[in-house]
Amino acid sequence: MTFLFFLLLYTVLNCCEGHILLLLDSSGSIANYEFSRLLHFVTELLRPFSLGRGHVRVGLLQVGTNPNLEFGLDVHSNQEGLQKALRSVSQLQGDTNTKAALRVAQQLLTETDENVPKILLWLTDGVQPGDVDKPMSELKAQGVSVLAVSTVHGNYQVLQRAVTPPLESHLYSVDIDNIDIITEDLREAIIKIIRAERLRVVHLTSHSAVLQWRPVLSADNGYYELSYKSRWKTYTETRRILPGDSSWVELTKLQPETTYTAALRPESNQGLFNTLSVDFTTLPDILSPTVVSVSDSGPRQIRVSWGPLQPARVQRYTVEYGAIPSGHVHTVTLRNQQNFTLLNGLEPGTLYLVTVSALHVNGKERAMSVRACTQEAALPALVDLQLTTVERQKVRVTWKAHQEGLKGFWLSWEGEFSKSSSSKPSAYLPPTSRSTRLTRLAPSSRVCVSPVYGWGRGDGLCCTAERHTRWLS
């Protein structure tokens, strides 16, 4: 073998993962010489690929009067077995029943749970392939990439409709004696579809990175050598040895906003594997808090939130708040896993300065401030609560209210069977309500109606239902 072939072998080995199903025209319209040339072309096309689960899986389906599955996708896990099987394939002869073969191909390529790229490579002379438009369209709709190689006397219009774009790299029409000239171009087209991203960054922070790769070794047949370094020459290279069954690693104690190069070399006495590499840049060094917000503001309370949470880097949070310009400053200290607090006892219609500080484990302290204004003291939300007996068992509850800012009303009362209970019956009513009816009240029951705001429940009114006669059931 030439040096160029070894270079090609090293480049393609371990590059890809996917399914390739060969749909080979084996009918009587193919001459014996042409059939043997197609088989030789396929052997050279696939020779550089790593085979088996986690790599490239190859199957061969022959087209004749009846389709014949020469070998399925699970059969060959090494090149020696695949090459031997391809050399021993015999031509079927008979009719070109491509439509029937495509039904088998559809079953083989789409009834698998593996989420990997799938390719149907159609090798044909293109003579009377039959009505293949519908099954080819169904395959493509299910995510299968269709590529085709035809001898020069093929039906080019049918082939154009069958293949997956782009036509210039997925459809080849070539004289059988010169078929070898398209080997590299077709192989490159296949690699673009099934190339596996072997080493990638799946999580990144300012001081760490998690790298993941598709495993190619096992615990008993090798190990990985990982090395990584900053592009700045002031940092030395770090090397680590990882078990053969590992598939991820976390790099820690990295510098923020720094570009690193990581390389992973699988070492095994069972074969030669590519050294995988990836470049990444760590995130800026973010010290919490970077955002402080205020919500659920009421006349006497506001909710303060901040982030991001960094419990591994923050010892505690401190919230300071006081009225502007010269109000007394109050302080609340919170644990490092809390990112909000409710400030109560505030003055209505008052502007406050709220400062959230984080004390970091490295001794640094970061603070952010916001201004927040409490709502004006509202007019009495409820006035003129009345209870009126309307029937033997019913009391009508009516009230008047200032509707601005209301989210609804909270109604509570004492029922016949709740007088001795610690809980009272209650109900929520929409903000447009101004009356309701209650039944089965306890004697001298106390009925209360409270306004509900976005920040909570406000002060309400209560009234006692005087009743001297027992209602009949």
Coordinates of C-alpha atoms in Angstrom, one line a residue:
M1 CA 0.0 0.0 0.0
T2 CA 1.2 3.5 -0.8
F3 CA 1.9 6.3 1.7
L4 CA -1.1 8.2 0.4
F5 CA -3.4 5.3 1.2
F6 CA -2.0 5.1 4.8
L7 CA -2.6 8.8 5.1
L8 CA -6.2 8.4 3.9
L9 CA -6.7 5.5 6.2
Y10 CA -5.6 7.5 9.2
T11 CA -7.8 10.5 8.3
V12 CA -11.0 8.4 7.8
L13 CA -10.5 5.9 10.6
N14 CA -12.7 6.7 13.6
C15 CA -14.2 9.7 11.8
C16 CA -17.8 8.7 11.4
E17 CA -20.9 7.0 12.8
G18 CA -23.9 6.0 10.7
H19 CA -25.6 3.4 8.6
I20 CA -24.8 2.8 4.9
L21 CA -27.2 0.5 3.0
L22 CA -25.9 -0.4 -0.5
L23 CA -28.8 -0.9 -3.0
L24 CA -27.0 -2.8 -5.7
D25 CA -28.7 -3.4 -9.1
S26 CA -28.1 -7.2 -9.6
S27 CA -30.7 -7.7 -12.4
G28 CA -30.1 -9.1 -15.9
S29 CA -29.7 -5.7 -17.5
I30 CA -26.3 -5.5 -15.7
A31 CA -23.5 -7.3 -17.5
N32 CA -21.3 -9.6 -15.4
Y33 CA -18.3 -7.4 -16.0
E34 CA -20.2 -4.3 -15.0
F35 CA -21.5 -6.1 -11.8
S36 CA -17.9 -7.1 -10.8
R37 CA -16.7 -3.5 -11.4
L38 CA -19.4 -2.1 -9.2
L39 CA -18.5 -4.5 -6.4
H40 CA -14.8 -3.6 -6.7
F41 CA -15.7 0.1 -6.6
V42 CA -17.7 -0.4 -3.4
T43 CA -14.9 -2.3 -1.6
E44 CA -12.4 0.5 -2.3
L45 CA -15.0 3.2 -1.4
L46 CA -15.6 1.7 2.1
R47 CA -12.2 0.3 2.9
P48 CA -10.9 3.2 5.1
F49 CA -13.9 3.3 7.4
S50 CA -14.0 1.9 11.0
L51 CA -16.9 -0.6 11.2
G52 CA -19.3 -1.7 13.9
R53 CA -21.5 -0.2 16.6
G54 CA -20.3 3.4 17.4
H55 CA -18.7 3.6 13.9
V56 CA -20.0 2.8 10.4
R57 CA -22.4 -0.1 9.8
V58 CA -22.8 -1.4 6.3
G59 CA -25.5 -3.6 4.7
L60 CA -26.0 -4.9 1.1
L61 CA -29.4 -5.3 -0.5
Q62 CA -29.5 -6.7 -4.1
V63 CA -32.1 -5.7 -6.7
G64 CA -33.5 -8.5 -8.9
T65 CA -36.9 -10.0 -9.5
N66 CA -37.2 -10.3 -5.8
P67 CA -35.0 -8.4 -3.4
N68 CA -32.2 -10.2 -1.6
L69 CA -30.5 -9.0 1.6
E70 CA -27.0 -10.2 1.1
F71 CA -26.0 -9.1 4.7
G72 CA -27.6 -6.7 7.2
L73 CA -26.3 -3.7 9.0
D74 CA -25.3 -5.7 12.1
V75 CA -23.2 -8.4 10.4
H76 CA -19.8 -7.0 9.9
S77 CA -17.7 -5.2 12.6
N78 CA -14.3 -5.2 10.8
Q79 CA -13.0 -4.6 7.3
E80 CA -11.7 -8.1 6.8
G81 CA -15.2 -9.6 7.1
L82 CA -16.8 -6.9 4.9
Q83 CA -14.2 -7.2 2.1
K84 CA -14.5 -11.0 2.1
A85 CA -18.3 -10.8 1.9
L86 CA -18.3 -8.3 -0.9
R87 CA -15.9 -10.4 -3.0
S88 CA -18.2 -13.4 -2.6
V89 CA -21.5 -11.7 -3.8
S90 CA -23.1 -13.4 -6.8
Q91 CA -25.4 -11.7 -9.3
L92 CA -29.1 -12.4 -9.1
Q93 CA -30.0 -11.7 -12.7
G94 CA -33.8 -11.4 -13.4
D95 CA -36.0 -8.3 -13.5
T96 CA -35.1 -4.8 -12.1
N97 CA -37.7 -4.7 -9.3
T98 CA -36.3 -1.7 -7.5
K99 CA -39.6 -0.8 -5.9
A100 CA -39.8 -4.1 -4.0
A101 CA -36.2 -3.7 -2.8
L102 CA -36.9 -0.2 -1.6
R103 CA -39.7 -1.5 0.7
V104 CA -37.1 -3.7 2.4
A105 CA -34.6 -0.8 2.5
Q106 CA -37.2 1.4 4.2
Q107 CA -37.7 -1.3 6.9
L108 CA -34.0 -1.7 7.5
L109 CA -33.2 2.0 7.7
T110 CA -36.1 3.4 9.6
E111 CA -37.0 0.7 12.1
T112 CA -34.0 1.3 14.3
D113 CA -33.8 3.2 17.6
E114 CA -30.3 4.5 16.9
N115 CA -30.3 8.2 16.3
V116 CA -27.5 8.3 13.8
P117 CA -27.3 9.5 10.1
K118 CA -28.5 6.9 7.5
I119 CA -27.5 6.7 3.9
L120 CA -29.0 4.7 1.0
L121 CA -26.3 4.3 -1.8
W122 CA -28.0 3.2 -5.0
L123 CA -25.7 1.6 -7.6
T124 CA -27.5 1.0 -10.9
D125 CA -27.4 1.2 -14.6
G126 CA -30.6 3.1 -14.4
V127 CA -32.4 1.0 -17.0
Q128 CA -36.1 0.8 -16.3
P129 CA -35.8 1.0 -12.5
G130 CA -39.6 1.1 -12.1
D131 CA -41.8 3.5 -10.1
V132 CA -39.4 4.5 -7.4
D133 CA -40.5 8.1 -6.8
K134 CA -42.8 7.4 -3.9
P135 CA -40.6 5.1 -1.9
M136 CA -37.6 7.3 -2.4
S137 CA -39.6 10.3 -1.2
E138 CA -40.7 8.4 1.9
L139 CA -37.1 7.5 2.7
K140 CA -36.0 11.1 2.4
A141 CA -38.9 12.3 4.5
Q142 CA -37.8 9.9 7.2
G143 CA -34.3 11.4 7.3
V144 CA -32.4 9.0 5.0
S145 CA -29.9 10.6 2.6
V146 CA -30.1 9.0 -0.8
L147 CA -27.0 9.0 -3.0
A148 CA -26.8 7.3 -6.5
V149 CA -24.1 6.1 -8.9
S150 CA -25.2 5.2 -12.4
T151 CA -23.6 4.1 -15.6
V152 CA -23.9 6.5 -18.5
H153 CA -27.0 4.9 -20.0
G154 CA -29.2 5.4 -16.9
N155 CA -32.5 7.3 -16.7
Y156 CA -31.0 10.6 -15.4
Q157 CA -34.4 12.2 -14.7
V158 CA -35.5 9.4 -12.3
L159 CA -32.1 9.6 -10.6
Q160 CA -32.3 13.4 -10.1
R161 CA -35.7 13.0 -8.4
A162 CA -34.5 10.2 -6.2
V163 CA -31.3 11.6 -4.6
T164 CA -31.0 14.1 -1.8
P165 CA -29.6 17.5 -2.7
P166 CA -27.0 18.7 -3.6
L167 CA -27.0 16.8 -6.9
E168 CA -23.4 17.7 -7.7
S169 CA -22.1 15.6 -4.7
H170 CA -24.8 13.0 -4.4
L171 CA -25.5 11.9 -8.0
Y172 CA -22.8 10.5 -10.3
S173 CA -23.2 9.3 -13.8
V174 CA -20.0 7.7 -15.1
D175 CA -18.7 5.1 -17.5
I176 CA -18.1 1.8 -15.7
D177 CA -14.5 1.6 -16.9
N178 CA -13.8 5.0 -15.3
I179 CA -15.8 4.6 -12.1
D180 CA -12.7 4.8 -9.9
I181 CA -12.3 8.5 -10.6
I182 CA -15.4 9.3 -8.4
T183 CA -14.2 7.2 -5.4
E184 CA -12.7 10.1 -3.4
D185 CA -15.5 12.6 -4.2
L186 CA -18.2 10.1 -3.2
R187 CA -16.4 9.1 -0.1
E188 CA -16.1 12.7 1.0
A189 CA -19.8 13.2 0.4
I190 CA -20.5 10.2 2.6
I191 CA -18.2 11.5 5.3
K192 CA -19.9 14.9 5.4
I193 CA -23.2 13.2 6.2
I194 CA -22.0 10.7 8.8
R195 CA -19.0 12.5 10.3
A196 CA -19.1 12.2 14.1
E197 CA -18.1 15.1 16.3
R198 CA -15.9 13.1 18.6
L199 CA -14.7 15.7 21.2
R200 CA -16.9 18.5 22.2
V201 CA -17.6 21.0 25.0
V202 CA -20.9 20.3 26.7
H203 CA -20.7 22.7 29.6
L204 CA -18.6 25.8 30.1
T205 CA -18.1 28.3 32.9
S206 CA -15.5 30.9 33.8
H207 CA -13.4 28.4 35.6
S208 CA -14.3 24.9 34.2
A209 CA -15.2 23.0 31.1
V210 CA -16.8 19.6 30.6
L211 CA -15.6 17.6 27.6
Q212 CA -17.4 14.7 26.1
W213 CA -16.5 12.2 23.4
R214 CA -17.9 9.1 21.7
P215 CA -16.0 6.2 23.4
V216 CA -13.9 4.0 21.1
L217 CA -12.1 2.0 23.8
S218 CA -13.2 -0.2 26.8
A219 CA -11.8 -0.6 30.3
D220 CA -9.6 -3.5 29.4
N221 CA -8.2 -2.6 26.0
G222 CA -6.6 0.8 26.4
Y223 CA -6.7 4.3 28.0
Y224 CA -7.0 8.0 27.0
E225 CA -4.3 10.5 27.3
L226 CA -5.7 14.0 27.8
S227 CA -3.7 17.2 27.5
Y228 CA -4.8 20.8 27.6
K229 CA -3.2 24.2 27.8
S230 CA -3.9 27.9 27.4
R231 CA -2.8 29.6 24.2
W232 CA -0.9 32.0 26.4
K233 CA 2.6 30.7 26.7
T234 CA 2.7 31.6 30.4
Y235 CA 0.6 28.5 31.2
T236 CA 2.1 25.0 31.1
E237 CA 0.4 22.0 29.5
T238 CA -1.6 19.8 31.9
R239 CA -1.7 16.0 31.2
R240 CA -4.1 13.4 32.5
I241 CA -4.6 9.7 32.0
L242 CA -8.2 8.5 31.8
P243 CA -9.7 5.0 31.9
G244 CA -10.6 3.3 28.6
D245 CA -14.3 3.2 29.5
S246 CA -14.6 7.0 30.2
S247 CA -16.5 9.3 27.9
W248 CA -16.3 12.7 29.6
V249 CA -14.0 14.7 31.8
E250 CA -14.3 18.0 33.7
L251 CA -11.4 20.4 33.5
T252 CA -11.3 22.7 36.6
K253 CA -9.2 25.6 37.9
L254 CA -9.2 27.3 34.5
Q255 CA -8.7 31.0 33.9
P256 CA -11.6 33.1 32.9
E257 CA -11.8 34.6 29.4
T258 CA -9.0 32.3 28.2
T259 CA -8.8 30.2 25.1
Y260 CA -7.7 26.6 25.7
T261 CA -6.7 23.8 23.3
A262 CA -7.5 20.2 24.5
A263 CA -6.3 17.0 22.8
L264 CA -7.5 13.5 23.6
R265 CA -5.5 10.5 22.3
P266 CA -6.9 7.0 22.5
E267 CA -4.1 4.5 23.2
S268 CA -4.7 0.8 22.5
N269 CA -2.7 -2.1 21.1
Q270 CA -5.7 -3.1 19.1
G271 CA -5.6 -0.3 16.5
L272 CA -4.6 3.2 15.5
F273 CA -7.0 6.0 16.5
N274 CA -7.1 9.7 15.7
T275 CA -6.0 12.3 18.2
L276 CA -9.2 14.3 18.9
S277 CA -9.0 18.0 19.7
V278 CA -11.2 21.0 20.5
D279 CA -10.6 24.7 21.2
F280 CA -12.8 26.6 23.7
T281 CA -12.8 29.9 25.5
T282 CA -13.9 30.1 29.1
L283 CA -16.6 32.6 30.1
P284 CA -15.9 35.9 31.8
D285 CA -15.5 35.8 35.6
I286 CA -19.0 36.6 36.7
L287 CA -19.4 37.5 40.4
S288 CA -22.9 37.4 41.8
P289 CA -25.0 39.4 41.9
T290 CA -25.1 40.6 38.3
V291 CA -28.8 41.5 38.3
V292 CA -31.2 42.8 41.0
S293 CA -34.9 43.2 40.4
V294 CA -38.0 44.3 42.4
S295 CA -41.5 42.9 42.0
D296 CA -44.8 42.5 43.9
S297 CA -44.6 46.0 45.2
G298 CA -47.4 47.0 47.7
P299 CA -47.9 49.9 50.1
R300 CA -45.8 48.3 52.8
Q301 CA -43.7 45.6 51.1
I302 CA -41.6 44.8 48.1
R303 CA -40.0 41.6 46.8
V304 CA -36.3 41.8 45.9
S305 CA -34.6 39.1 43.7
W306 CA -31.0 38.7 42.5
G307 CA -28.8 36.3 40.6
P308 CA -27.1 34.2 39.5
L309 CA -26.8 31.9 42.4
Q310 CA -23.3 30.8 43.1
P311 CA -23.4 28.7 46.3
A312 CA -19.9 27.3 45.7
R313 CA -18.4 30.8 45.5
V314 CA -20.6 32.9 47.8
Q315 CA -20.5 32.7 51.6
R316 CA -23.6 34.9 52.2
Y317 CA -25.8 37.6 50.9
T318 CA -26.7 40.9 52.7
V319 CA -29.6 43.1 51.8
E320 CA -29.6 46.7 53.0
Y321 CA -32.6 49.0 52.5
G322 CA -33.6 52.5 53.6
A323 CA -35.8 55.3 52.5
I324 CA -34.3 58.0 50.3
P325 CA -32.7 60.4 51.1
S326 CA -32.0 59.8 54.8
G327 CA -34.1 57.0 56.1
H328 CA -32.9 54.5 58.7
V329 CA -30.9 51.6 57.0
H330 CA -32.2 48.1 57.7
T331 CA -30.0 45.0 57.1
V332 CA -31.0 41.4 56.3
T333 CA -28.4 38.6 56.1
L334 CA -29.3 35.5 54.0
R335 CA -27.7 32.2 53.2
N336 CA -25.8 31.6 50.0
Q337 CA -28.6 29.5 48.4
Q338 CA -31.3 32.1 48.6
N339 CA -31.9 34.5 45.8
F340 CA -34.9 36.6 47.0
T341 CA -36.4 38.2 50.1
L342 CA -39.6 40.0 51.0
L343 CA -39.1 43.4 52.7
N344 CA -42.0 44.3 55.0
G345 CA -43.0 47.2 57.2
L346 CA -42.2 49.8 54.7
E347 CA -43.9 53.3 54.4
P348 CA -46.5 53.7 51.6
G349 CA -45.6 55.9 48.6
T350 CA -41.9 56.0 49.6
L351 CA -38.7 55.6 47.5
Y352 CA -36.2 53.1 48.9
L353 CA -32.6 52.3 48.0
V354 CA -32.1 48.6 48.1
T355 CA -28.5 47.1 48.0
V356 CA -27.7 43.4 47.6
S357 CA -24.1 42.4 48.5
A358 CA -22.4 39.1 48.1
L359 CA -19.4 38.1 50.2
H360 CA -17.4 35.6 48.1
V361 CA -15.2 32.8 49.5
N362 CA -12.1 34.5 48.1
G363 CA -12.8 37.5 50.3
K364 CA -14.1 39.7 47.5
E365 CA -17.4 41.5 47.8
R366 CA -19.7 42.6 45.1
A367 CA -22.8 44.8 45.5
M368 CA -25.6 46.1 43.3
S369 CA -28.3 48.6 44.1
V370 CA -31.8 49.4 42.8
R371 CA -34.4 52.0 43.6
A372 CA -37.9 50.8 44.5
C373 CA -41.0 52.7 45.3
T374 CA -43.8 51.4 47.5
Q375 CA -47.4 52.0 46.3
E376 CA -49.4 54.9 47.6
A377 CA -51.7 54.1 50.6
A378 CA -55.0 53.1 48.9
L379 CA -58.4 54.4 49.8
P380 CA -60.3 52.0 52.0
A381 CA -60.9 49.1 49.6
L382 CA -64.1 48.0 51.3
V383 CA -67.0 50.0 52.7
D384 CA -70.5 49.4 53.8
L385 CA -70.5 45.6 54.3
Q386 CA -74.1 44.4 54.9
L387 CA -75.8 41.1 55.6
T388 CA -79.5 40.6 54.6
T389 CA -81.6 37.5 55.2
V390 CA -83.3 36.7 51.8
E391 CA -84.7 33.2 52.5
R392 CA -85.0 30.8 55.4
Q393 CA -81.5 29.4 54.8
K394 CA -79.7 32.2 52.9
V395 CA -78.0 35.4 53.7
R396 CA -77.0 38.0 51.1
V397 CA -73.6 39.6 51.6
T398 CA -73.1 43.0 49.8
W399 CA -70.3 45.5 49.9
K400 CA -68.9 48.5 48.1
A401 CA -65.3 48.7 46.9
H402 CA -62.7 50.8 45.2
Q403 CA -61.7 48.5 42.3
E404 CA -58.4 50.0 41.2
G405 CA -55.5 47.5 41.8
L406 CA -57.8 44.7 43.1
K407 CA -57.3 41.1 42.0
G408 CA -60.4 39.8 43.8
F409 CA -62.0 39.3 47.2
W410 CA -61.5 36.7 49.9
L411 CA -64.6 35.7 51.8
S412 CA -64.6 33.7 55.0
W413 CA -67.4 32.8 57.4
E414 CA -68.5 30.3 60.1
G415 CA -70.7 27.4 58.9
E416 CA -73.0 25.2 60.9
F417 CA -70.4 22.6 61.3
S418 CA -67.3 24.7 61.5
K419 CA -67.9 26.7 64.7
S420 CA -65.8 24.4 66.7
S421 CA -63.3 23.8 64.0
S422 CA -59.9 25.6 63.7
S423 CA -60.6 26.3 60.0
K424 CA -63.4 28.4 58.5
P425 CA -65.1 28.0 55.1
S426 CA -63.7 30.5 52.6
A427 CA -64.0 31.4 48.9
Y428 CA -62.3 33.6 46.4
L429 CA -64.4 36.0 44.3
P430 CA -63.4 37.9 41.2
P431 CA -62.7 41.6 41.4
T432 CA -66.1 42.5 39.7
S433 CA -68.0 40.9 42.5
R434 CA -70.1 43.1 44.9
S435 CA -72.3 40.5 46.5
T436 CA -72.8 36.8 47.1
R437 CA -75.1 34.4 49.0
L438 CA -74.2 32.2 51.9
T439 CA -76.2 29.2 53.3
R440 CA -76.1 27.3 56.6
L441 CA -74.4 29.9 58.7
A442 CA -73.7 29.2 62.3
P443 CA -75.7 31.3 64.8
S444 CA -74.1 34.7 65.2
S445 CA -71.7 33.8 62.5
R446 CA -69.0 36.4 61.7
V447 CA -68.6 37.0 57.9
C448 CA -65.4 38.7 56.7
V449 CA -64.6 40.1 53.2
S450 CA -60.9 41.1 52.4
P451 CA -59.5 42.7 49.2
V452 CA -56.8 40.8 47.3
Y453 CA -53.9 42.6 45.6
G454 CA -51.0 41.4 43.6
W455 CA -48.8 41.6 46.7
G456 CA -51.2 39.9 49.1
R457 CA -54.4 40.2 51.1
G458 CA -55.4 43.6 52.4
D459 CA -57.4 44.7 55.4
G460 CA -61.1 43.7 55.2
L461 CA -64.4 44.3 56.9
C462 CA -66.4 41.8 59.1
C463 CA -70.0 41.7 60.1
T464 CA -72.0 39.4 62.5
A465 CA -75.1 37.7 61.2
E466 CA -77.7 38.0 63.9
R467 CA -80.1 35.1 63.8
H468 CA -82.7 34.2 66.5
T469 CA -84.7 31.5 64.8
R470 CA -83.2 28.1 63.7
W471 CA -83.5 27.5 60.0
L472 CA -85.3 24.4 59.0
S473 CA -83.6 22.0 56.7

